[in-house]
């Protein structure tokens, strides 16, 4: 058989546009696909989901020019489904609550954060079983039940070591996904030896199959993708589990994980990732395999694997899922590091189209570029107009949701948690040159802004450290606790009675931080400037967070009027 890899062909075509596909190219793609569909009678479904085509005038047309990153900031292991004309996506939240994002789009281009699987963190989980490692949420739509299920990984607080990595399943009625709460079934997929992660579902021939990875690389053993039938309520596995495939080819380094599955013609395909995923030493790649018979255990891996590798723009792409549009196109949403940002931003959600090659294999063109305007990445929160917390805000995963009220601003309870950093609310950074600003009303607590990362040599990636500036009635403090103890870099004694604006300017790709303050009707005053070793404190598998902090005793509050992140 002659194999043709579109991704390798495009790399050789120096004149092929790297920023967008031309209309002529798209026409050829659509014509070729139409011919393929006509002759071999393809039946395409989304990854793990069988759907019927929606043919009506309201069907949205997927834009030719997609915008990437589709999910800016720290959104690894993304998953995507379509329900009618609406797309929903989710992503790993790692060591941050709320757990597991829910994004919405009608065009695969513009996405809005509308909910979380577990908005209150572990309080929303059955028996509060999850402690940390909130990884790899996967959405699936059951059209018969009209329910959306979310498979996910967490570490069971009752189990030590790798076996504590278990896959839970939660569900919600599809019409409630934007406003309602998921019901958690608790851990369903459990591997007593090395733990289970990266669960995925495929509905095929009237049966429902769960797939997952045994986390062998975490305990010195082989990692495999496994399969087992699951009941309709997604509460119990049925029959016996069986092996699917492992990393057994020379290019498949380290491990296999993040496998998704979809039907195409007479085959079931799997896109899967191999290698290290999550830090500056990553070597992640993506391959594809297929079988005609799920029960056979025989999978053919593509001769031209890998179909997706690091490029000039993106590093370590992989672990995503595929969705079919209403007009019979397939798109993969996966994660990758933006090379311009090193690993400081984290793995972002990237989307691109899969095209069926002349050999019948669906492949990726591997030429996507980051083209989202920086203005799209700015964030503003006017707390004085809020009545509840914006969905973008996060807190450390092992902690309860911080106490807060809204009355002409955000009143956030102080603490001495997080290695004396205090109470912290943060959100993704989306570039490496940006300003953090907030207006605070000085009181007894030290309230301000902070760049959050990981304590140096931390016991777990969510052990929060930070650098920032706070204001209280007694003056201003610039602090740093990244080395594990709270240190005042500079203090400025001054009686502060009115609103104060605080600013951190992060520049030189995260290597410099300058701190400013401003009183009413005055200019910005530079208080301190320092070098910052961004590579030293970036958490494993995550990006930095920018946010607000309140240090003091629990009876004290920090009062915030506004907050913004402006990307430069």
Coordinates of C-alpha atoms in Angstrom, one line a residue:
X1 CA 0.0 0.0 0.0
X2 CA 1.2 3.5 -0.8
X3 CA 1.0 5.8 2.2
X4 CA 0.6 9.6 1.8
X5 CA 1.1 11.9 4.8
X6 CA -0.5 15.3 4.2
X7 CA 1.4 16.7 7.2
X8 CA 4.8 15.7 5.7
X9 CA 3.8 16.9 2.2
X10 CA 3.0 20.3 3.6
X11 CA 6.3 20.6 5.3
X12 CA 8.0 20.2 2.0
X13 CA 5.9 22.8 0.2
X14 CA 7.7 26.0 1.0
X15 CA 5.2 28.2 -0.7
X16 CA 2.2 26.6 1.1
X17 CA 0.5 29.4 3.3
X18 CA 1.4 28.9 7.0
X19 CA -1.1 31.3 8.4
X20 CA -4.3 30.1 6.6
X21 CA -5.5 27.7 3.9
X22 CA -6.4 29.3 0.6
X23 CA -9.9 29.0 -0.7
X24 CA -8.6 26.9 -3.6
X25 CA -7.0 24.5 -1.3
X26 CA -10.2 24.2 0.7
X27 CA -12.1 23.5 -2.5
X28 CA -9.8 20.7 -3.4
X29 CA -10.1 19.3 0.1
X30 CA -13.9 19.3 0.0
X31 CA -14.0 17.8 -3.5
X32 CA -11.6 15.1 -2.5
X33 CA -13.5 14.3 0.6
X34 CA -16.8 14.2 -1.3
X35 CA -15.3 11.7 -3.8
X36 CA -14.0 9.6 -1.0
X37 CA -17.3 9.6 0.9
X38 CA -19.2 8.8 -2.4
X39 CA -17.1 5.7 -3.3
X40 CA -16.4 4.2 0.1
X41 CA -19.5 5.3 1.9
X42 CA -17.9 6.8 4.9
X43 CA -19.8 7.1 8.1
X44 CA -18.1 9.6 10.4
X45 CA -18.8 10.2 14.1
X46 CA -17.2 12.4 16.6
X47 CA -14.6 10.9 18.9
X48 CA -16.6 8.5 21.1
X49 CA -20.0 9.9 19.9
X50 CA -22.4 8.8 17.2
X51 CA -24.5 11.6 15.8
X52 CA -26.9 12.2 12.9
X53 CA -26.3 15.0 10.6
X54 CA -28.3 18.2 11.2
X55 CA -29.5 19.5 7.9
X56 CA -31.3 22.8 8.2
X57 CA -30.8 26.5 7.3
X58 CA -29.6 27.3 10.8
X59 CA -26.6 25.0 10.6
X60 CA -23.5 27.1 11.4
X61 CA -20.7 27.1 8.9
X62 CA -17.3 26.5 10.5
X63 CA -15.0 29.4 9.6
X64 CA -12.1 28.8 7.2
X65 CA -9.8 30.8 9.3
X66 CA -9.8 29.3 12.8
X67 CA -8.3 31.3 15.7
X68 CA -5.6 29.8 17.9
X69 CA -5.2 29.2 20.6
X70 CA -8.8 28.2 20.7
X71 CA -8.6 27.9 24.5
X72 CA -5.9 30.4 25.6
X73 CA -4.0 29.8 28.8
X74 CA -3.5 26.7 30.8
X75 CA -6.1 24.3 29.2
X76 CA -4.4 20.9 28.8
X77 CA -6.0 17.6 27.7
X78 CA -8.9 19.3 26.0
X79 CA -12.1 17.4 25.0
X80 CA -14.8 18.5 22.6
X81 CA -18.4 17.4 21.7
X82 CA -21.2 18.7 19.6
X83 CA -24.8 18.8 20.7
X84 CA -27.0 20.0 17.8
X85 CA -25.4 23.2 16.7
X86 CA -23.5 23.9 19.9
X87 CA -20.0 22.7 20.8
X88 CA -18.8 22.1 24.3
X89 CA -15.2 21.7 25.5
X90 CA -13.5 20.9 28.7
X91 CA -9.9 20.7 30.0
X92 CA -7.7 19.6 32.8
X93 CA -7.6 22.0 35.8
X94 CA -4.7 20.1 37.5
X95 CA -4.2 21.6 41.1
X96 CA -6.8 24.3 40.8
X97 CA -10.5 24.5 41.7
X98 CA -13.2 24.8 40.4
X99 CA -12.5 21.4 38.7
X100 CA -12.8 20.9 34.9
X101 CA -13.9 23.8 32.7
X102 CA -17.0 23.8 30.5
X103 CA -16.6 26.1 27.4
X104 CA -19.2 26.8 24.8
X105 CA -19.0 27.7 21.1
X106 CA -21.2 27.9 18.1
X107 CA -18.4 28.3 15.5
X108 CA -15.3 26.6 16.9
X109 CA -13.7 30.0 16.8
X110 CA -15.2 32.0 19.8
X111 CA -15.3 30.2 23.1
X112 CA -16.9 31.2 26.4
X113 CA -16.4 29.7 29.8
X114 CA -19.9 28.9 31.0
X115 CA -19.6 26.3 33.8
X116 CA -17.4 23.8 35.6
X117 CA -18.0 20.1 36.2
X118 CA -17.4 20.7 40.0
X119 CA -17.9 24.4 40.7
X120 CA -17.3 24.0 44.4
X121 CA -14.3 21.7 44.0
X122 CA -14.2 18.5 46.1
X123 CA -17.4 19.4 47.9
X124 CA -19.3 18.6 44.6
X125 CA -17.7 15.1 44.3
X126 CA -19.3 11.9 45.6
X127 CA -18.1 11.5 49.2
X128 CA -15.6 14.3 48.4
X129 CA -13.3 11.5 47.1
X130 CA -10.9 13.6 45.0
X131 CA -7.9 15.3 46.5
X132 CA -5.7 16.5 43.6
X133 CA -4.4 15.5 40.1
X134 CA -7.6 16.7 38.4
X135 CA -6.7 15.6 34.9
X136 CA -8.1 14.7 31.5
X137 CA -11.8 15.4 31.7
X138 CA -13.6 14.0 28.6
X139 CA -17.1 15.0 27.6
X140 CA -19.5 12.5 25.8
X141 CA -23.1 13.0 24.7
X142 CA -25.6 10.2 25.0
X143 CA -28.3 11.2 22.6
X144 CA -30.7 8.5 23.8
X145 CA -30.6 9.7 27.4
X146 CA -30.0 13.3 26.4
X147 CA -27.3 13.4 29.0
X148 CA -23.7 14.6 28.9
X149 CA -21.2 12.5 30.8
X150 CA -17.8 13.7 32.0
X151 CA -15.1 11.2 32.5
X152 CA -12.2 12.5 34.6
X153 CA -9.1 11.6 36.6
X154 CA -8.4 12.5 40.2
X155 CA -6.3 11.1 43.1
X156 CA -8.4 9.4 45.7
X157 CA -7.7 11.0 49.1
X158 CA -8.2 7.5 50.7
X159 CA -5.5 5.8 48.7
X160 CA -1.8 6.4 48.7
X161 CA 0.6 6.3 45.8
X162 CA -0.1 5.6 42.1
X163 CA -3.2 3.3 42.7
X164 CA -4.9 6.5 44.0
X165 CA -5.1 7.8 40.4
X166 CA -8.7 6.7 39.5
X167 CA -11.2 7.7 36.8
X168 CA -14.5 9.0 37.9
X169 CA -17.6 9.8 35.9
X170 CA -20.2 12.6 36.4
X171 CA -23.3 13.4 34.4
X172 CA -25.8 16.2 33.8
X173 CA -28.9 16.6 31.6
X174 CA -27.7 18.2 28.3
X175 CA -30.1 21.1 28.6
X176 CA -28.6 22.0 32.0
X177 CA -24.9 21.9 31.1
X178 CA -24.5 25.7 31.1
X179 CA -26.1 26.4 34.4
X180 CA -26.6 23.2 36.4
X181 CA -24.5 20.9 38.5
X182 CA -23.1 17.5 37.5
X183 CA -24.0 14.5 39.6
X184 CA -20.9 12.5 40.5
X185 CA -20.9 8.7 40.2
X186 CA -17.5 8.6 42.0
X187 CA -14.5 6.5 40.9
X188 CA -15.6 3.8 38.4
X189 CA -12.3 2.8 36.7
X190 CA -9.7 1.7 39.2
X191 CA -6.4 0.0 38.7
X192 CA -5.0 -1.5 41.9
X193 CA -1.5 -1.7 40.6
X194 CA -0.4 1.5 38.9
X195 CA -3.6 3.6 38.8
X196 CA -5.9 4.6 35.9
X197 CA -5.9 7.9 34.0
X198 CA -7.2 9.4 30.7
X199 CA -10.5 7.7 30.4
X200 CA -12.5 8.0 27.2
X201 CA -15.8 6.6 25.9
X202 CA -16.9 5.2 22.5
X203 CA -20.4 4.2 21.7
X204 CA -20.3 1.5 19.0
X205 CA -22.7 -1.2 17.7
X206 CA -25.2 -0.6 20.5
X207 CA -22.6 -1.0 23.3
X208 CA -20.7 1.5 25.4
X209 CA -16.9 1.1 25.8
X210 CA -14.6 2.8 28.3
X211 CA -10.9 3.2 27.4
X212 CA -8.2 4.3 29.8
X213 CA -4.4 4.2 30.4
X214 CA -2.9 2.2 33.2
X215 CA -0.3 4.7 34.6
X216 CA 2.6 2.2 34.3
X217 CA 5.2 4.8 33.8
X218 CA 4.4 6.1 37.3
X219 CA 5.4 2.8 38.9
X220 CA 8.1 1.4 36.7
X221 CA 5.9 -0.7 34.5
X222 CA 4.6 -0.7 30.9
X223 CA 1.7 1.7 30.1
X224 CA -1.2 0.3 28.0
X225 CA -4.4 1.6 26.7
X226 CA -7.2 -0.7 28.0
X227 CA -10.8 -1.3 27.0
X228 CA -13.9 -2.6 28.8
X229 CA -17.7 -2.4 28.3
X230 CA -19.5 -0.1 30.7
X231 CA -23.2 0.0 31.7
X232 CA -25.6 2.7 30.5
X233 CA -25.6 4.6 33.8
X234 CA -21.8 4.7 33.7
X235 CA -21.6 3.3 37.2
X236 CA -20.0 -0.1 36.6
X237 CA -17.7 -1.8 34.2
X238 CA -19.0 -5.0 32.6
X239 CA -17.2 -8.2 31.6
X240 CA -13.4 -8.4 31.4
X241 CA -11.0 -5.7 30.4
X242 CA -8.6 -6.1 27.5
X243 CA -5.5 -4.5 26.1
X244 CA -5.7 -2.2 23.1
X245 CA -2.2 -1.1 22.3
X246 CA 1.1 0.2 23.9
X247 CA 4.1 2.1 22.8
X248 CA 6.0 -0.6 20.9
X249 CA 7.5 1.3 17.9
X250 CA 10.9 3.1 17.8
X251 CA 9.3 6.6 17.6
X252 CA 7.0 5.9 20.5
X253 CA 9.1 7.1 23.4
X254 CA 8.4 6.6 27.1
X255 CA 4.7 5.9 27.3
X256 CA 1.3 5.9 25.6
X257 CA -1.6 7.9 26.8
X258 CA -4.4 10.4 25.9
X259 CA -6.1 8.1 23.4
X260 CA -9.4 9.1 21.8
X261 CA -11.5 7.0 19.4
X262 CA -13.8 7.7 16.5
X263 CA -15.5 5.7 13.7
X264 CA -14.7 6.4 10.0
X265 CA -16.1 4.1 7.3
X266 CA -15.3 0.5 8.1
X267 CA -12.6 1.4 10.7
X268 CA -12.4 2.6 14.3
X269 CA -9.5 5.1 14.6
X270 CA -7.5 6.1 17.6
X271 CA -5.4 9.2 18.0
X272 CA -2.9 8.8 20.8
X273 CA 0.1 10.5 22.4
X274 CA 3.5 9.2 23.4
X275 CA 6.4 10.7 25.4
X276 CA 6.7 13.3 28.1
X277 CA 3.9 15.8 28.1
X278 CA 4.2 18.5 30.7
X279 CA 7.4 20.5 31.2
X280 CA 10.3 22.1 29.4
X281 CA 11.8 18.6 28.7
X282 CA 8.7 17.4 26.9
X283 CA 8.9 15.3 23.7
X284 CA 5.2 14.7 23.2
X285 CA 4.0 13.5 19.7
X286 CA 0.7 12.2 18.3
X287 CA 0.1 9.0 16.3
X288 CA -2.9 7.3 14.8
X289 CA -4.0 3.6 14.7
X290 CA -7.1 1.8 13.4
X291 CA -8.9 -1.5 13.6
X292 CA -11.9 -3.1 11.9
X293 CA -12.9 -5.1 14.9
X294 CA -12.8 -3.8 18.4
X295 CA -12.9 -7.3 19.9
X296 CA -9.9 -8.6 17.9
X297 CA -7.3 -6.6 19.8
X298 CA -5.5 -6.1 16.5
X299 CA -4.6 -2.5 15.7
X300 CA -2.8 -1.2 12.6
X301 CA -0.6 1.8 13.3
X302 CA -0.1 4.3 10.5
X303 CA 3.1 3.8 8.6
X304 CA 3.8 7.5 8.5
X305 CA 3.4 8.1 12.2
X306 CA 3.8 10.5 14.0
X307 CA 1.1 12.7 12.3
X308 CA 1.7 15.6 14.7
X309 CA 5.0 16.8 16.1
X310 CA 6.5 20.0 17.5
X311 CA 6.8 22.8 14.9
X312 CA 8.4 26.3 14.8
X313 CA 5.3 27.7 16.6
X314 CA 4.1 24.9 18.9
X315 CA 5.9 22.4 21.2
X316 CA 4.8 18.9 22.3
X317 CA 1.3 18.7 20.7
X318 CA -1.1 16.0 21.7
X319 CA -3.9 14.6 23.9
X320 CA -7.0 15.8 22.3
X321 CA -10.3 14.6 20.8
X322 CA -12.1 14.9 17.5
X323 CA -15.5 16.4 16.7
X324 CA -17.5 16.1 13.5
X325 CA -19.3 19.3 12.3
X326 CA -22.8 19.4 10.9
X327 CA -21.2 19.8 7.4
X328 CA -19.2 16.6 7.7
X329 CA -15.8 18.1 8.6
X330 CA -13.6 16.8 11.4
X331 CA -11.6 18.9 13.8
X332 CA -9.2 18.0 16.5
X333 CA -8.9 20.0 19.7
X334 CA -5.6 19.2 21.4
X335 CA -3.0 20.9 23.6
X336 CA 0.5 22.4 22.9
X337 CA 2.9 24.8 24.4
X338 CA 3.3 28.1 22.5
X339 CA 7.0 28.3 21.9
X340 CA 7.1 32.0 22.3
X341 CA 6.0 31.6 25.9
X342 CA 8.2 28.6 26.9
X343 CA 6.2 26.6 29.4
X344 CA 5.2 29.6 31.6
X345 CA 1.7 29.9 30.2
X346 CA 1.0 26.1 30.2
X347 CA -0.5 23.9 27.5
X348 CA -3.1 25.8 25.5
X349 CA -6.1 24.4 23.5
X350 CA -5.3 24.3 19.8
X351 CA -7.8 23.4 17.0
X352 CA -7.2 22.3 13.5
X353 CA -8.9 20.2 10.8
X354 CA -8.3 16.6 10.0
X355 CA -8.2 15.8 6.3
X356 CA -8.6 12.3 4.9
X357 CA -5.5 11.6 2.8
X358 CA -5.3 9.8 -0.5
X359 CA -4.5 6.6 1.4
X360 CA -7.7 6.9 3.5
X361 CA -6.0 7.9 6.8
X362 CA -7.2 11.2 8.5
X363 CA -4.2 13.3 9.1
X364 CA -3.3 16.8 10.5
X365 CA -1.5 19.5 8.4
X366 CA 0.8 20.3 11.4
X367 CA 1.1 24.0 10.3
X368 CA -1.3 25.8 12.7
X369 CA 0.0 29.2 13.9
X370 CA -1.0 31.3 17.0
X371 CA -3.1 34.0 15.5
X372 CA -5.4 35.1 18.3
X373 CA -5.0 38.9 18.9
X374 CA -3.5 39.8 22.3
X375 CA -6.5 42.1 22.9
X376 CA -8.6 39.0 23.1
X377 CA -6.6 37.8 26.0
X378 CA -7.1 40.8 28.3
X379 CA -9.3 40.5 31.3
X380 CA -11.2 43.0 33.4
X381 CA -13.3 42.4 36.5
X382 CA -15.3 45.3 38.0
X383 CA -16.0 43.9 41.4
X384 CA -18.3 46.9 42.3
X385 CA -20.8 45.6 39.7
X386 CA -20.5 41.9 40.5
X387 CA -22.9 39.9 42.6
X388 CA -20.9 36.6 42.3
X389 CA -17.4 35.4 41.4
X390 CA -16.5 35.4 37.7
X391 CA -16.0 31.9 36.4
X392 CA -12.4 32.6 35.4
X393 CA -11.2 32.8 39.1
X394 CA -9.5 29.7 40.6
X395 CA -8.2 28.7 44.0
X396 CA -5.8 25.8 45.1
X397 CA -7.4 22.4 44.6
X398 CA -7.0 21.1 48.1
X399 CA -8.5 24.2 49.7
X400 CA -12.1 25.0 50.2
X401 CA -13.6 27.9 48.2
X402 CA -12.5 31.1 50.0
X403 CA -15.1 33.0 51.9
X404 CA -16.2 36.2 50.1
X405 CA -19.1 38.6 49.7
X406 CA -20.0 41.2 47.2
X407 CA -21.2 44.6 48.3
X408 CA -19.8 47.5 46.3
X409 CA -16.8 45.4 45.7
X410 CA -15.2 42.0 46.5
X411 CA -14.7 41.4 50.2
X412 CA -12.3 38.4 50.5
X413 CA -11.5 36.7 53.8
X414 CA -7.8 36.9 54.8
X415 CA -5.7 33.9 55.9
X416 CA -2.1 32.9 56.6
X417 CA -2.4 29.8 54.3
X418 CA -0.2 28.9 51.3
X419 CA 3.1 29.2 53.2
X420 CA 2.0 32.5 54.7
X421 CA 1.1 33.9 51.3
X422 CA -2.5 34.3 52.3
X423 CA -5.8 33.7 50.6
X424 CA -5.3 33.6 46.8
X425 CA -7.7 33.8 43.9
X426 CA -6.0 33.5 40.5
X427 CA -6.5 32.8 36.8
X428 CA -4.5 31.8 33.8
X429 CA -1.8 34.0 32.4
X430 CA -2.0 34.0 28.6
X431 CA 1.3 35.7 27.6
X432 CA 4.6 36.3 29.2
X433 CA 4.6 40.2 29.0
X434 CA 1.6 41.7 30.9
X435 CA 0.4 44.0 33.6
X436 CA -1.6 43.0 36.7
X437 CA -3.6 45.8 38.2
X438 CA -6.1 46.1 41.0
X439 CA -7.8 48.8 43.1
X440 CA -7.9 48.0 46.8
X441 CA -9.4 49.9 49.8
X442 CA -6.7 49.5 52.5
X443 CA -7.8 48.0 55.8
X444 CA -6.2 45.9 58.5
X445 CA -5.4 43.0 56.2
X446 CA -2.7 43.1 53.6
X447 CA -4.6 43.0 50.3
X448 CA -3.0 43.1 46.8
X449 CA -2.0 41.4 43.7
X450 CA 0.3 38.4 43.1
X451 CA 1.9 36.2 40.5
X452 CA 1.4 32.6 41.6
X453 CA 3.5 29.6 40.8
X454 CA 5.0 26.6 42.7
X455 CA 7.1 26.6 45.9
X456 CA 10.7 25.7 44.9
X457 CA 11.2 21.9 45.4
X458 CA 7.5 21.7 46.3
X459 CA 6.0 18.4 47.6
X460 CA 3.3 18.5 44.9
X461 CA 2.7 20.9 42.0
X462 CA -0.2 22.7 43.7
X463 CA 2.0 23.9 46.6
X464 CA 1.4 27.6 45.9
X465 CA 4.1 30.2 46.0
X466 CA 4.0 33.8 44.8
X467 CA 5.4 37.2 44.4
X468 CA 3.4 40.4 44.7
X469 CA 2.5 43.7 46.4
X470 CA -0.1 44.4 49.1
X471 CA -1.6 47.5 50.7
X472 CA -3.0 48.0 54.2
X473 CA -3.7 51.0 56.4
X474 CA 0.0 50.9 57.5
X475 CA 1.5 51.0 54.0
X476 CA 2.8 48.8 51.2
X477 CA 4.7 45.5 51.2
X478 CA 6.4 43.7 48.3
X479 CA 6.8 40.0 49.2
X480 CA 8.0 36.7 47.9
X481 CA 7.5 33.2 49.3
X482 CA 8.6 31.1 46.3
X483 CA 11.5 29.6 48.5
X484 CA 9.0 28.4 51.0
X485 CA 9.0 31.2 53.6
X486 CA 7.3 34.6 53.4
X487 CA 9.9 37.4 52.8
X488 CA 9.4 41.1 52.5
X489 CA 11.4 42.4 49.6
X490 CA 10.5 46.0 50.4
X491 CA 8.1 47.8 52.7
X492 CA 6.9 51.4 52.4
X493 CA 5.4 52.8 55.6
X494 CA 2.6 55.3 54.9
X495 CA -0.9 55.9 56.3
X496 CA -3.3 54.9 53.5
X497 CA -6.9 55.9 54.0
X498 CA -8.3 56.1 50.5
X499 CA -8.4 53.7 47.5
X500 CA -5.0 52.6 46.2
X501 CA -4.2 51.1 42.8
X502 CA -1.5 48.5 42.6
X503 CA 0.4 47.3 39.5
X504 CA 2.9 44.6 38.6
X505 CA 4.5 44.9 35.2
X506 CA 5.9 41.6 34.0
X507 CA 8.4 42.1 31.1
X508 CA 11.3 40.6 29.3
X509 CA 9.4 37.4 28.7
X510 CA 8.8 36.9 32.4
X511 CA 12.3 37.7 33.6
X512 CA 11.6 41.2 35.1
X513 CA 8.9 42.4 37.5
X514 CA 8.4 46.1 38.4
X515 CA 5.9 47.1 41.2
X516 CA 3.9 50.3 41.2
X517 CA 1.3 52.0 43.3
X518 CA -1.0 55.0 42.7
X519 CA -3.2 57.0 45.0
X520 CA -6.2 59.0 43.9
X521 CA -5.4 61.9 41.6
X522 CA -1.7 61.1 41.4
X523 CA 0.7 59.4 39.0
X524 CA 2.1 55.9 39.2
X525 CA 5.0 55.5 41.5
X526 CA 7.6 52.8 40.9
X527 CA 8.4 51.1 44.3
X528 CA 10.6 48.2 43.3
X529 CA 12.1 46.3 40.4
X530 CA 13.5 42.8 40.5
X531 CA 14.7 40.0 38.2
X532 CA 12.5 36.9 38.3
X533 CA 13.5 33.3 37.5
X534 CA 10.3 32.2 35.8
X535 CA 11.8 28.8 34.8
X536 CA 12.5 28.0 38.5
X537 CA 9.0 28.3 39.9
X538 CA 6.7 27.3 37.0
X539 CA 4.6 24.4 38.3
X540 CA 4.9 20.9 36.7
X541 CA 2.2 20.5 34.1
X542 CA 0.7 24.0 34.7
X543 CA 1.2 27.6 33.9
X544 CA 1.5 30.6 36.3
X545 CA -1.6 32.3 37.7
X546 CA -2.1 36.0 38.1
X547 CA -4.5 37.1 40.9
X548 CA -5.3 38.7 44.2
X549 CA -4.1 37.9 47.7
X550 CA -5.2 38.8 51.2
X551 CA -2.9 38.1 54.2
X552 CA -4.1 38.4 57.8
X553 CA -6.2 36.6 60.3
X554 CA -9.6 35.1 59.2
X555 CA -11.6 37.9 60.8
X556 CA -10.0 40.4 58.5
X557 CA -11.0 41.2 54.9
X558 CA -9.5 42.6 51.8
X559 CA -11.7 44.8 49.8
X560 CA -11.2 45.0 46.0
X561 CA -12.9 47.4 43.6
X562 CA -11.5 46.2 40.3
X563 CA -8.9 43.9 38.7
X564 CA -7.4 43.7 35.2
X565 CA -4.8 41.8 33.2
X566 CA -3.5 43.7 30.2
X567 CA -1.2 41.8 27.8
X568 CA 1.7 43.8 26.2

